[in-house]
PDB file of C-alpha atoms in Angstrom:
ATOM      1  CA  UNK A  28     116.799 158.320 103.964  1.00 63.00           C
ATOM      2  CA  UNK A  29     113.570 159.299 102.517  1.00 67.00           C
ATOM      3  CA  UNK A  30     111.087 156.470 102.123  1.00 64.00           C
ATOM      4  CA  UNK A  31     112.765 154.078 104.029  1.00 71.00           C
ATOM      5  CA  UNK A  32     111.740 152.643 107.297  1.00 76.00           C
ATOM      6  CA  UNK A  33     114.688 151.138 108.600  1.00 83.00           C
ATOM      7  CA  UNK A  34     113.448 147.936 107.897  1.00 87.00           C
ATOM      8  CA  UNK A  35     114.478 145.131 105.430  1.00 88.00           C
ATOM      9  CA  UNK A  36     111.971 142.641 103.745  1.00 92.00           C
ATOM     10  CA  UNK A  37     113.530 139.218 102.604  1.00 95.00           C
ATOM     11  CA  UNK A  38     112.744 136.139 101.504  1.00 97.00           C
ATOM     12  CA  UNK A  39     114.733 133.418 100.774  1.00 98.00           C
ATOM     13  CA  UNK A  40     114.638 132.121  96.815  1.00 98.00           C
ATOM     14  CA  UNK A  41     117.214 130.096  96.996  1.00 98.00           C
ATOM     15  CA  UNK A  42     119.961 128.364  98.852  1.00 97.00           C
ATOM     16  CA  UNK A  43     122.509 125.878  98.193  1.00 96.00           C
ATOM     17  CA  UNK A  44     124.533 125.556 100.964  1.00 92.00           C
ATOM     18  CA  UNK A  45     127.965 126.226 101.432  1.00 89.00           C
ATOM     19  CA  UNK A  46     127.833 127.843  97.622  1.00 94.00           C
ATOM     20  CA  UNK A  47     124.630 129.667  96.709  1.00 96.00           C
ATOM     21  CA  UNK A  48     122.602 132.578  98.675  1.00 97.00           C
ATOM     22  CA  UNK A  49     119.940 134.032  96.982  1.00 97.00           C
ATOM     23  CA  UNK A  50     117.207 136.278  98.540  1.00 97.00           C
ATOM     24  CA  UNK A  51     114.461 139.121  97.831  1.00 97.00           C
ATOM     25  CA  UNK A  52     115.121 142.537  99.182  1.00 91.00           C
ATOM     26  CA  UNK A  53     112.838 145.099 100.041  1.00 90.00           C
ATOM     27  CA  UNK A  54     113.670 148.087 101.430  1.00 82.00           C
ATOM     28  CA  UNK A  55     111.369 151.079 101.006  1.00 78.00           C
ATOM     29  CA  UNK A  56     107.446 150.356 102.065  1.00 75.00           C
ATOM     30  CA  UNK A  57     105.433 149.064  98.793  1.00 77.00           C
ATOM     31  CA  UNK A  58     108.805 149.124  97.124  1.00 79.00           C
ATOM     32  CA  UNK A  59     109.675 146.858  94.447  1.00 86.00           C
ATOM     33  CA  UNK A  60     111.600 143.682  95.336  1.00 92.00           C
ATOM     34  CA  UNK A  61     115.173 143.255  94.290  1.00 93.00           C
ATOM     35  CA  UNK A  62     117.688 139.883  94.448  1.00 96.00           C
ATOM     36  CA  UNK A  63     120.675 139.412  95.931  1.00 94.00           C
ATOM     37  CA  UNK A  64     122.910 136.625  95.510  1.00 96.00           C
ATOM     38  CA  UNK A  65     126.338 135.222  97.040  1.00 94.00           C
ATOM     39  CA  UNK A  66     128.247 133.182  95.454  1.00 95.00           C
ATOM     40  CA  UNK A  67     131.089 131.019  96.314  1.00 92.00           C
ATOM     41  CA  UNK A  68     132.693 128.623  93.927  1.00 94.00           C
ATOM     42  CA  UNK A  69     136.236 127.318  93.356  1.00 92.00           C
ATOM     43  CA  UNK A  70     139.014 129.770  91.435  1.00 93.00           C
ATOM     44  CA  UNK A  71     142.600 128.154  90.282  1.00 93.00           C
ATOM     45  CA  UNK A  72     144.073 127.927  93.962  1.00 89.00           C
ATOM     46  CA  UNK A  73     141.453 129.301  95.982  1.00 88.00           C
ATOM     47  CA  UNK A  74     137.959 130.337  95.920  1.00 89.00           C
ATOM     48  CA  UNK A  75     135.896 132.876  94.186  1.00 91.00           C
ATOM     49  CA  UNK A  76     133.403 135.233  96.042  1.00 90.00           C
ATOM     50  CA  UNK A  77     130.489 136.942  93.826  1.00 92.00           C
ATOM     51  CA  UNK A  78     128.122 139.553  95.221  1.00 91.00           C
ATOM     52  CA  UNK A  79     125.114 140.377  93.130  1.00 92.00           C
ATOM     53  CA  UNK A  80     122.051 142.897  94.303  1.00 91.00           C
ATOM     54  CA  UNK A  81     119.962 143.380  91.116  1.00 92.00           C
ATOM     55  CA  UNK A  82     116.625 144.173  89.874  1.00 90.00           C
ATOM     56  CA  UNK A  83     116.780 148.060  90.354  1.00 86.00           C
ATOM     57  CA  UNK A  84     114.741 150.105  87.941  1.00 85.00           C
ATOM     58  CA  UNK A  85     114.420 153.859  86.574  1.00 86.00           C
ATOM     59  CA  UNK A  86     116.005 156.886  87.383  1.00 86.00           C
ATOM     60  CA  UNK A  87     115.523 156.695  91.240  1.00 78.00           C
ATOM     61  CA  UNK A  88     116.893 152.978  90.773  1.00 80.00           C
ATOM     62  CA  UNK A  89     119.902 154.048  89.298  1.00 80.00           C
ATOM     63  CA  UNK A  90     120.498 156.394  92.202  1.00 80.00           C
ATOM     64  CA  UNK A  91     119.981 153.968  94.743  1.00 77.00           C
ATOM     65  CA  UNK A  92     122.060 151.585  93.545  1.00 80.00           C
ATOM     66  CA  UNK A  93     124.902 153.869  92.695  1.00 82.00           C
ATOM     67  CA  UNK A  94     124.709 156.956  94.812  1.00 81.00           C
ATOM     68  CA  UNK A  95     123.184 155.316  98.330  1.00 77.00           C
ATOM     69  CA  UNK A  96     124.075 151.140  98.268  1.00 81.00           C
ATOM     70  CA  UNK A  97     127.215 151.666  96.469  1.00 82.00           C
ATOM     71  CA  UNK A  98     129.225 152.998  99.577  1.00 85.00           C
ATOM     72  CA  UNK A  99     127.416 150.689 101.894  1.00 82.00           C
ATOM     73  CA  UNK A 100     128.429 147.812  99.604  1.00 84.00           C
ATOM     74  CA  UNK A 101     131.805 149.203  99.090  1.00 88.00           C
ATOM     75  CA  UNK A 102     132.179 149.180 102.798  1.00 90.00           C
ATOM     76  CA  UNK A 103     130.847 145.811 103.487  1.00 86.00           C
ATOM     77  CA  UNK A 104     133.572 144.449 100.796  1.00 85.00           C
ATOM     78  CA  UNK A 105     136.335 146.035 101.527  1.00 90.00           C
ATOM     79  CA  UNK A 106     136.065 146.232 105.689  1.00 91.00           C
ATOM     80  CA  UNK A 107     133.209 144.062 106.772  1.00 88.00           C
ATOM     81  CA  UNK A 108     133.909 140.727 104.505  1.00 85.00           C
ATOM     82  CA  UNK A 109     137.523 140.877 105.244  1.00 87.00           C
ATOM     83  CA  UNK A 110     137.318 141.089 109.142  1.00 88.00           C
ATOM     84  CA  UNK A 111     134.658 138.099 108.704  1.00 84.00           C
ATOM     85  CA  UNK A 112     137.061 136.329 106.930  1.00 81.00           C
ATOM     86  CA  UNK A 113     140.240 136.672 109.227  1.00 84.00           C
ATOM     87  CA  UNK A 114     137.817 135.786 112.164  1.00 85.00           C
ATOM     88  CA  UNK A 115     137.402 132.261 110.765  1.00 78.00           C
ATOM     89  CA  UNK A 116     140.976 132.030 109.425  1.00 70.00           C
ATOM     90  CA  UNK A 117     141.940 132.655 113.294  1.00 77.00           C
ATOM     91  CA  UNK A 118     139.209 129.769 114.570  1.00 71.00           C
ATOM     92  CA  UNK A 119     140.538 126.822 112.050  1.00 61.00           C
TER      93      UNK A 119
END
């Protein structure tokens, strides 16, 4: 990908553990930072997972979000999150 160095500034903002995740995110070199949070809170009989990555900005913003992140966050959803979760399910 143009512009990107294959690395991945973050800094934690905040963190409230085992419910709240919320970091900085900067990808391209003197790119502008964006946030991502997890969320985990309790839903009617079970619990509620939120994924957030915001602060994206113009054009070239919309096209990273949408066009390059979205399969990679698709992807980490609907494959990566799941296997995570059956792992644990199979430990407890």
């Amino acid at each position: 990908m143009p512009g990107w160095r294959g690395i991945v500034e973050c800094e934690v903002l905040e963190a409230n553990q085992p419910s709240l995740l919320r970091y900085s995110w900067v990808g391209d070199e003197n790119g502008e930072p964006t946030e991502v949070t997890y969320r985990i809170e309790p839903h009617e009989d079970g619990t509620r997972f939120t994924y957030e990555h915001m602060g994206f900005t113009g054009i070239g913003g919309f096209l990273l979000a949408k066009l390059v992140l979205g399969p990679v966050r698709k992807k980490m959803l609907d494959v990566g999150l799941p296997a995570v979760l059956a792992d644990i399910d199979s430990v407890t």
